[in-house]
Amino acid sequence: MAKYADLVSLPQNPDGQECSETQKEPSPWWRVDLLTPQAVHVVRITTRGCCGHQPLQDLEIRVGNSSADLQRNPLCAWYPGTLDEGVVKTFTCARPLVGQYVAIQLVGVEGSLSLCEVETFTNDEFSVDRCLSPKLGVDTVVTTFSKTCYDFHITKGESFEKAQAICKQTGGDLVHDFRGATSQYILSELERRKSELKPQLVWIGAQKEPGITSRTWKWVTGDVVQKPTWGKDQPNNYNGEQNCVVLDGGRNWLWNDVGCNLDYLHFICQHSPLSCGSPDAQQNTTVMGKKFTLGETIQYSCPKGHSLLGQTERECRLDGTWSGSSPTCKYVDCGSLPELKFGSIHKSEERTSFGVVATYSCHENYTLIGNENRTCAVDGWSGKQPECLVDWCPDPQPITGGNVRFSDKRAGSTATYVCEPGYVLVGEAIISCGLGGEWSSKPPSCRFVDCGAPARPNRGIAILLNGTTTVNSVVKYECDEDYWLDGNSELYCTRDGKWSGEAPVCELVTCETPPVPSGSFVIGYDYNVHSKIQYNCDPGHIMHGTPVLECLDSGEWSADAPYCEYIDCGQILPIPFGSHKYVTNSTYVGSEVVFSCAQSHKLSGVLKRQCLESAIWSDTSPKC
């Protein structure tokens, strides 16, 4: 939607292109409304090529959101000179400027402003080539707005149903998005082409159920129309058959209800983009892939010696835009590599730029230490410079008091040092041959170690098992008869020249204190080997077991301790005309009872009875 200061004429270029020119005035201007704020990158101007008009000079291009005061909008570009007639001049903003209005003004000039075409470029929108389909006729006008495709069918008319079917061939439907700036855009496009429309009635994607009583209008998506913009006296539903909606040019493009079967009305299709168009590519980059339709992918590549910075692959998304951003190619030269001592370097190509691989190798009897391959990368050669080290070592040094064993002297082999008996190894027993011809450490040494004669215990002997007192020698201790060993029976000579522990002692064999069971007592207090003790029972008890025990050389008694059992025969019944008396005033085993008769009576039977071990009294009681 373009605005001018006092528009006076629409002259044409020689090629038939329409041009516009303002009245003569101070600082004439021209402005276009983009309908929504856009990030403007470039503005391209086409000047007139005839007719003696005033040329463009001292030009300012501003982008912003102010429609009243152009000078409040940020400056995109300034041209202090004069533009030639009939040229196309491109102006690039120093940075993308976001605004709804793009204005061109001759600053400080009294005259008229004449323009034939002004194009604005932004990344917020895509070009119409993403909307094109082989199914569209050559007379279809294709435009884009707010990342949506619009097909204006303005030369041939169709019924509502047929128009809708044509729209669906490109995956869309009759136009149905009339929100905010989109509605302004569609109406301005129709107004611009009004002279081409015969009749000036255009189908849109809104209708209602047939019938006189039905009043609910719905979009072709099924959503209810919330704020229809009806023209005067509309809708009138003539004869109850006007169930579809058109934009009516005779009513300033307001809505009008008409019959759906009218087959000569123009229509507008709305659909998503069908492709992403040609992908953008930075300098020196190459796009691989020729299919730009939805879902397809492309790859980027760089010339030899260049590094690709960014994403290698991009996908055409459903909204008609390429994923990510286009990568760049950076030329990288890593420079010459330093020479490899005792080796050589072979490059995959005779250059030192990005992607070249250098392979290192060593001469015979040398081994490569480090990376075999290095690649020229963004930050230079990868890894570090390797080196070639000799892989043979000299004979390992001999040592005193020991010898060395080895089978090879190549890098990775080992040498083992062993000391002679009586010597201790000090240092590493095993050393390895490393790259560079050096052993991993100095040779060890063998130190002579003697612990001396071991201490001899009293009542015992010390026996050297191998007849030596040097390191690892063993001494065994034994005691005399009737003596036992208290301590370690064996000691060995340590690396420190000391026996591994204190010498043991020989002690006389002694038995533990004997137990004294209930009802018994022990005679004898010597518990050493060969000593004897005797068990006795208290009165009223009898012994079970061996009464005399001996302490053996094993430190144990010759038998288990005996035990004493208490036996009681109980009270004897009195005899008629007589009496009895317990001699010891007791009734346990061994006790005696004596009988006697009263005066004038004579005793018949035994005089006394004794309590036996069987817990019964002997004989039977007498009579008087």
PDB file of C-alpha atoms in Angstrom, residues 127-305:
ATOM      1  CA  SER A 127       9.622 -15.325  -2.631  1.00  0.00           C
ATOM      2  CA  VAL A 128       6.690 -16.516  -4.762  1.00  0.00           C
ATOM      3  CA  ASP A 129       8.781 -19.268  -6.370  1.00  0.00           C
ATOM      4  CA  ARG A 130       8.161 -21.321  -3.237  1.00  0.00           C
ATOM      5  CA  CYS A 131       4.424 -21.208  -3.977  1.00  0.00           C
ATOM      6  CA  LEU A 132       4.493 -22.151  -7.645  1.00  0.00           C
ATOM      7  CA  SER A 133       2.986 -25.436  -8.811  1.00  0.00           C
ATOM      8  CA  PRO A 134       2.651 -27.014 -12.291  1.00  0.00           C
ATOM      9  CA  LYS A 135      -1.075 -27.255 -11.552  1.00  0.00           C
ATOM     10  CA  LEU A 136      -1.438 -23.448 -11.560  1.00  0.00           C
ATOM     11  CA  GLY A 137      -2.456 -21.755 -14.804  1.00  0.00           C
ATOM     12  CA  VAL A 138      -0.182 -19.193 -16.426  1.00  0.00           C
ATOM     13  CA  ASP A 139      -2.775 -16.508 -15.767  1.00  0.00           C
ATOM     14  CA  THR A 140      -2.816 -17.110 -11.993  1.00  0.00           C
ATOM     15  CA  VAL A 141      -1.246 -14.298  -9.971  1.00  0.00           C
ATOM     16  CA  VAL A 142       0.770 -15.794  -7.095  1.00  0.00           C
ATOM     17  CA  THR A 143       1.760 -13.644  -4.099  1.00  0.00           C
ATOM     18  CA  THR A 144       3.024 -14.190  -0.558  1.00  0.00           C
ATOM     19  CA  PHE A 145       2.304 -12.512   2.730  1.00  0.00           C
ATOM     20  CA  SER A 146       3.076 -13.494   6.307  1.00  0.00           C
ATOM     21  CA  LYS A 147       4.723 -16.706   5.057  1.00  0.00           C
ATOM     22  CA  THR A 148       1.514 -17.835   3.323  1.00  0.00           C
ATOM     23  CA  CYS A 149       0.904 -18.336  -0.396  1.00  0.00           C
ATOM     24  CA  TYR A 150      -2.056 -16.650  -2.138  1.00  0.00           C
ATOM     25  CA  ASP A 151      -3.183 -17.576  -5.683  1.00  0.00           C
ATOM     26  CA  PHE A 152      -5.371 -14.871  -7.302  1.00  0.00           C
ATOM     27  CA  HIS A 153      -7.473 -16.461 -10.066  1.00  0.00           C
ATOM     28  CA  ILE A 154      -8.598 -13.252 -11.813  1.00  0.00           C
ATOM     29  CA  THR A 155      -9.046 -14.216 -15.478  1.00  0.00           C
ATOM     30  CA  LYS A 156     -11.407 -17.165 -15.309  1.00  0.00           C
ATOM     31  CA  GLY A 157     -14.405 -17.714 -13.055  1.00  0.00           C
ATOM     32  CA  GLU A 158     -15.675 -20.860 -11.319  1.00  0.00           C
ATOM     33  CA  SER A 159     -18.449 -21.929  -8.946  1.00  0.00           C
ATOM     34  CA  PHE A 160     -17.705 -22.081  -5.221  1.00  0.00           C
ATOM     35  CA  GLU A 161     -17.356 -25.871  -5.281  1.00  0.00           C
ATOM     36  CA  LYS A 162     -15.099 -25.936  -8.363  1.00  0.00           C
ATOM     37  CA  ALA A 163     -12.982 -23.067  -7.024  1.00  0.00           C
ATOM     38  CA  GLN A 164     -12.506 -24.922  -3.752  1.00  0.00           C
ATOM     39  CA  ALA A 165     -11.478 -28.074  -5.635  1.00  0.00           C
ATOM     40  CA  ILE A 166      -8.860 -26.109  -7.610  1.00  0.00           C
ATOM     41  CA  CYS A 167      -7.465 -24.675  -4.373  1.00  0.00           C
ATOM     42  CA  LYS A 168      -7.110 -28.141  -2.849  1.00  0.00           C
ATOM     43  CA  GLN A 169      -4.928 -29.255  -5.770  1.00  0.00           C
ATOM     44  CA  THR A 170      -2.090 -27.230  -4.217  1.00  0.00           C
ATOM     45  CA  GLY A 171      -2.831 -28.441  -0.682  1.00  0.00           C
ATOM     46  CA  GLY A 172      -4.847 -25.398   0.344  1.00  0.00           C
ATOM     47  CA  ASP A 173      -8.397 -24.014   0.265  1.00  0.00           C
ATOM     48  CA  LEU A 174     -10.306 -20.852  -0.497  1.00  0.00           C
ATOM     49  CA  VAL A 175      -8.839 -17.923   1.398  1.00  0.00           C
ATOM     50  CA  HIS A 176     -10.002 -17.996   5.013  1.00  0.00           C
ATOM     51  CA  ASP A 177      -7.400 -16.104   7.065  1.00  0.00           C
ATOM     52  CA  PHE A 178      -8.772 -12.560   7.433  1.00  0.00           C
ATOM     53  CA  ARG A 179      -7.048 -11.518  10.611  1.00  0.00           C
ATOM     54  CA  GLY A 180      -5.421  -8.104  11.008  1.00  0.00           C
ATOM     55  CA  ALA A 181      -2.817  -7.211   8.394  1.00  0.00           C
ATOM     56  CA  THR A 182      -3.635 -10.255   6.248  1.00  0.00           C
ATOM     57  CA  SER A 183      -7.092  -8.846   5.500  1.00  0.00           C
ATOM     58  CA  GLN A 184      -5.583  -5.465   4.605  1.00  0.00           C
ATOM     59  CA  TYR A 185      -3.083  -7.147   2.297  1.00  0.00           C
ATOM     60  CA  ILE A 186      -5.715  -9.159   0.394  1.00  0.00           C
ATOM     61  CA  LEU A 187      -7.998  -6.172  -0.016  1.00  0.00           C
ATOM     62  CA  SER A 188      -5.141  -3.949  -1.211  1.00  0.00           C
ATOM     63  CA  GLU A 189      -4.114  -6.572  -3.778  1.00  0.00           C
ATOM     64  CA  LEU A 190      -7.699  -6.742  -5.071  1.00  0.00           C
ATOM     65  CA  GLU A 191      -7.911  -2.973  -5.216  1.00  0.00           C
ATOM     66  CA  ARG A 192      -4.654  -2.880  -7.181  1.00  0.00           C
ATOM     67  CA  ARG A 193      -6.082  -5.318  -9.743  1.00  0.00           C
ATOM     68  CA  LYS A 194      -9.638  -4.015  -9.674  1.00  0.00           C
ATOM     69  CA  SER A 195      -9.589  -2.942 -13.303  1.00  0.00           C
ATOM     70  CA  GLU A 196      -8.695  -6.504 -14.362  1.00  0.00           C
ATOM     71  CA  LEU A 197     -11.632  -8.109 -12.513  1.00  0.00           C
ATOM     72  CA  LYS A 198     -14.843  -8.673 -14.453  1.00  0.00           C
ATOM     73  CA  PRO A 199     -17.032  -9.066 -12.488  1.00  0.00           C
ATOM     74  CA  GLN A 200     -15.619  -7.594  -9.299  1.00  0.00           C
ATOM     75  CA  LEU A 201     -16.852 -10.461  -7.144  1.00  0.00           C
ATOM     76  CA  VAL A 202     -14.310 -12.853  -5.568  1.00  0.00           C
ATOM     77  CA  TRP A 203     -15.053 -16.077  -3.684  1.00  0.00           C
ATOM     78  CA  ILE A 204     -13.652 -16.480  -0.161  1.00  0.00           C
ATOM     79  CA  GLY A 205     -13.777 -19.587   2.026  1.00  0.00           C
ATOM     80  CA  ALA A 206     -16.920 -18.810   4.072  1.00  0.00           C
ATOM     81  CA  GLN A 207     -20.428 -20.362   3.735  1.00  0.00           C
ATOM     82  CA  LYS A 208     -23.444 -21.483   5.741  1.00  0.00           C
ATOM     83  CA  GLU A 209     -25.890 -24.363   5.729  1.00  0.00           C
ATOM     84  CA  PRO A 210     -28.707 -23.991   3.144  1.00  0.00           C
ATOM     85  CA  GLY A 211     -32.007 -22.598   4.371  1.00  0.00           C
ATOM     86  CA  ILE A 212     -33.679 -19.340   5.235  1.00  0.00           C
ATOM     87  CA  THR A 213     -33.323 -19.787   9.015  1.00  0.00           C
ATOM     88  CA  SER A 214     -29.646 -20.715   9.084  1.00  0.00           C
ATOM     89  CA  ARG A 215     -27.543 -17.734  10.167  1.00  0.00           C
ATOM     90  CA  THR A 216     -24.236 -19.299  11.260  1.00  0.00           C
ATOM     91  CA  TRP A 217     -21.423 -18.654   8.821  1.00  0.00           C
ATOM     92  CA  LYS A 218     -18.380 -20.889   8.962  1.00  0.00           C
ATOM     93  CA  TRP A 219     -14.971 -20.882   7.370  1.00  0.00           C
ATOM     94  CA  VAL A 220     -13.996 -23.834   5.189  1.00  0.00           C
ATOM     95  CA  THR A 221     -11.862 -24.967   8.143  1.00  0.00           C
ATOM     96  CA  GLY A 222     -15.016 -25.490  10.200  1.00  0.00           C
ATOM     97  CA  ASP A 223     -14.406 -22.508  12.496  1.00  0.00           C
ATOM     98  CA  VAL A 224     -17.288 -20.093  13.072  1.00  0.00           C
ATOM     99  CA  VAL A 225     -16.843 -16.662  11.475  1.00  0.00           C
ATOM    100  CA  GLN A 226     -16.566 -14.284  14.422  1.00  0.00           C
ATOM    101  CA  LYS A 227     -16.623 -10.763  12.845  1.00  0.00           C
ATOM    102  CA  PRO A 228     -17.889 -10.756   9.247  1.00  0.00           C
ATOM    103  CA  THR A 229     -17.501  -7.446   7.413  1.00  0.00           C
ATOM    104  CA  TRP A 230     -20.794  -7.287   5.488  1.00  0.00           C
ATOM    105  CA  GLY A 231     -21.540  -4.610   2.959  1.00  0.00           C
ATOM    106  CA  LYS A 232     -24.617  -2.411   3.181  1.00  0.00           C
ATOM    107  CA  ASP A 233     -27.898  -4.388   3.275  1.00  0.00           C
ATOM    108  CA  GLN A 234     -25.977  -7.674   3.459  1.00  0.00           C
ATOM    109  CA  PRO A 235     -26.453 -10.517   3.964  1.00  0.00           C
ATOM    110  CA  ASN A 236     -29.908 -10.645   2.454  1.00  0.00           C
ATOM    111  CA  ASN A 237     -30.059 -14.376   1.587  1.00  0.00           C
ATOM    112  CA  TYR A 238     -32.116 -13.753  -1.550  1.00  0.00           C
ATOM    113  CA  ASN A 239     -34.610 -16.600  -2.079  1.00  0.00           C
ATOM    114  CA  GLY A 240     -32.857 -18.482   0.766  1.00  0.00           C
ATOM    115  CA  GLU A 241     -30.196 -19.657  -1.687  1.00  0.00           C
ATOM    116  CA  GLN A 242     -27.326 -17.281  -0.980  1.00  0.00           C
ATOM    117  CA  ASN A 243     -25.108 -19.505   1.183  1.00  0.00           C
ATOM    118  CA  CYS A 244     -21.620 -18.445   0.029  1.00  0.00           C
ATOM    119  CA  VAL A 245     -19.596 -15.242   0.458  1.00  0.00           C
ATOM    120  CA  VAL A 246     -17.755 -13.013  -1.995  1.00  0.00           C
ATOM    121  CA  LEU A 247     -15.652  -9.878  -1.623  1.00  0.00           C
ATOM    122  CA  ASP A 248     -17.617  -7.229  -3.511  1.00  0.00           C
ATOM    123  CA  GLY A 249     -15.553  -4.592  -5.330  1.00  0.00           C
ATOM    124  CA  GLY A 250     -18.658  -2.472  -5.772  1.00  0.00           C
ATOM    125  CA  ARG A 251     -18.998  -2.293  -1.976  1.00  0.00           C
ATOM    126  CA  ASN A 252     -15.356  -1.425  -1.259  1.00  0.00           C
ATOM    127  CA  TRP A 253     -14.562  -5.134  -1.015  1.00  0.00           C
ATOM    128  CA  LEU A 254     -16.964  -5.727   1.872  1.00  0.00           C
ATOM    129  CA  TRP A 255     -18.804  -9.053   2.124  1.00  0.00           C
ATOM    130  CA  ASN A 256     -21.804 -10.047   0.047  1.00  0.00           C
ATOM    131  CA  ASP A 257     -23.751 -13.299   0.192  1.00  0.00           C
ATOM    132  CA  VAL A 258     -24.459 -14.952  -3.154  1.00  0.00           C
ATOM    133  CA  GLY A 259     -25.547 -18.280  -4.535  1.00  0.00           C
ATOM    134  CA  CYS A 260     -22.819 -20.925  -4.479  1.00  0.00           C
ATOM    135  CA  ASN A 261     -23.513 -22.114  -8.017  1.00  0.00           C
ATOM    136  CA  LEU A 262     -22.477 -18.887  -9.777  1.00  0.00           C
ATOM    137  CA  ASP A 263     -19.737 -20.231 -12.065  1.00  0.00           C
ATOM    138  CA  TYR A 264     -18.160 -17.039 -13.345  1.00  0.00           C
ATOM    139  CA  LEU A 265     -16.729 -15.531 -10.151  1.00  0.00           C
ATOM    140  CA  HIS A 266     -13.030 -15.077  -9.448  1.00  0.00           C
ATOM    141  CA  PHE A 267     -11.468 -16.638  -6.358  1.00  0.00           C
ATOM    142  CA  ILE A 268      -8.376 -16.577  -4.111  1.00  0.00           C
ATOM    143  CA  CYS A 269      -6.608 -19.722  -2.858  1.00  0.00           C
ATOM    144  CA  GLN A 270      -4.611 -19.841   0.326  1.00  0.00           C
ATOM    145  CA  HIS A 271      -2.001 -22.537   0.989  1.00  0.00           C
ATOM    146  CA  SER A 272       1.342 -23.244   2.599  1.00  0.00           C
ATOM    147  CA  PRO A 273       4.511 -23.022   0.516  1.00  0.00           C
ATOM    148  CA  LEU A 274       5.179 -25.991  -1.760  1.00  0.00           C
ATOM    149  CA  SER A 275       8.946 -25.687  -1.636  1.00  0.00           C
ATOM    150  CA  CYS A 276      11.702 -23.763   0.093  1.00  0.00           C
ATOM    151  CA  GLY A 277      13.062 -22.243  -3.101  1.00  0.00           C
ATOM    152  CA  SER A 278      16.728 -22.039  -3.923  1.00  0.00           C
ATOM    153  CA  PRO A 279      18.742 -22.145  -0.699  1.00  0.00           C
ATOM    154  CA  ASP A 280      21.030 -19.253   0.052  1.00  0.00           C
ATOM    155  CA  ALA A 281      24.744 -19.951  -0.285  1.00  0.00           C
ATOM    156  CA  GLN A 282      27.717 -17.988   0.962  1.00  0.00           C
ATOM    157  CA  GLN A 283      30.738 -17.205  -1.187  1.00  0.00           C
ATOM    158  CA  ASN A 284      32.716 -20.299  -2.291  1.00  0.00           C
ATOM    159  CA  THR A 285      30.073 -22.731  -0.973  1.00  0.00           C
ATOM    160  CA  THR A 286      28.427 -25.279  -3.248  1.00  0.00           C
ATOM    161  CA  VAL A 287      24.909 -26.628  -2.747  1.00  0.00           C
ATOM    162  CA  MET A 288      24.520 -30.355  -3.436  1.00  0.00           C
ATOM    163  CA  GLY A 289      20.972 -31.415  -4.193  1.00  0.00           C
ATOM    164  CA  LYS A 290      18.400 -30.131  -6.667  1.00  0.00           C
ATOM    165  CA  LYS A 291      15.137 -30.993  -4.918  1.00  0.00           C
ATOM    166  CA  PHE A 292      13.832 -28.083  -2.859  1.00  0.00           C
ATOM    167  CA  THR A 293      10.342 -29.404  -2.024  1.00  0.00           C
ATOM    168  CA  LEU A 294       9.094 -29.884   1.539  1.00  0.00           C
ATOM    169  CA  GLY A 295      10.981 -32.551   3.502  1.00  0.00           C
ATOM    170  CA  GLU A 296      13.963 -32.656   1.142  1.00  0.00           C
ATOM    171  CA  THR A 297      17.511 -32.068   2.365  1.00  0.00           C
ATOM    172  CA  ILE A 298      20.522 -30.405   0.790  1.00  0.00           C
ATOM    173  CA  GLN A 299      24.209 -30.484   1.624  1.00  0.00           C
ATOM    174  CA  TYR A 300      26.894 -27.824   1.373  1.00  0.00           C
ATOM    175  CA  SER A 301      30.492 -28.396   0.346  1.00  0.00           C
ATOM    176  CA  CYS A 302      33.608 -26.267   0.090  1.00  0.00           C
ATOM    177  CA  PRO A 303      36.489 -26.183  -2.394  1.00  0.00           C
ATOM    178  CA  LYS A 304      39.700 -27.964  -1.571  1.00  0.00           C
ATOM    179  CA  GLY A 305      41.660 -26.200   1.112  1.00  0.00           C
TER     180      GLY A 305
END
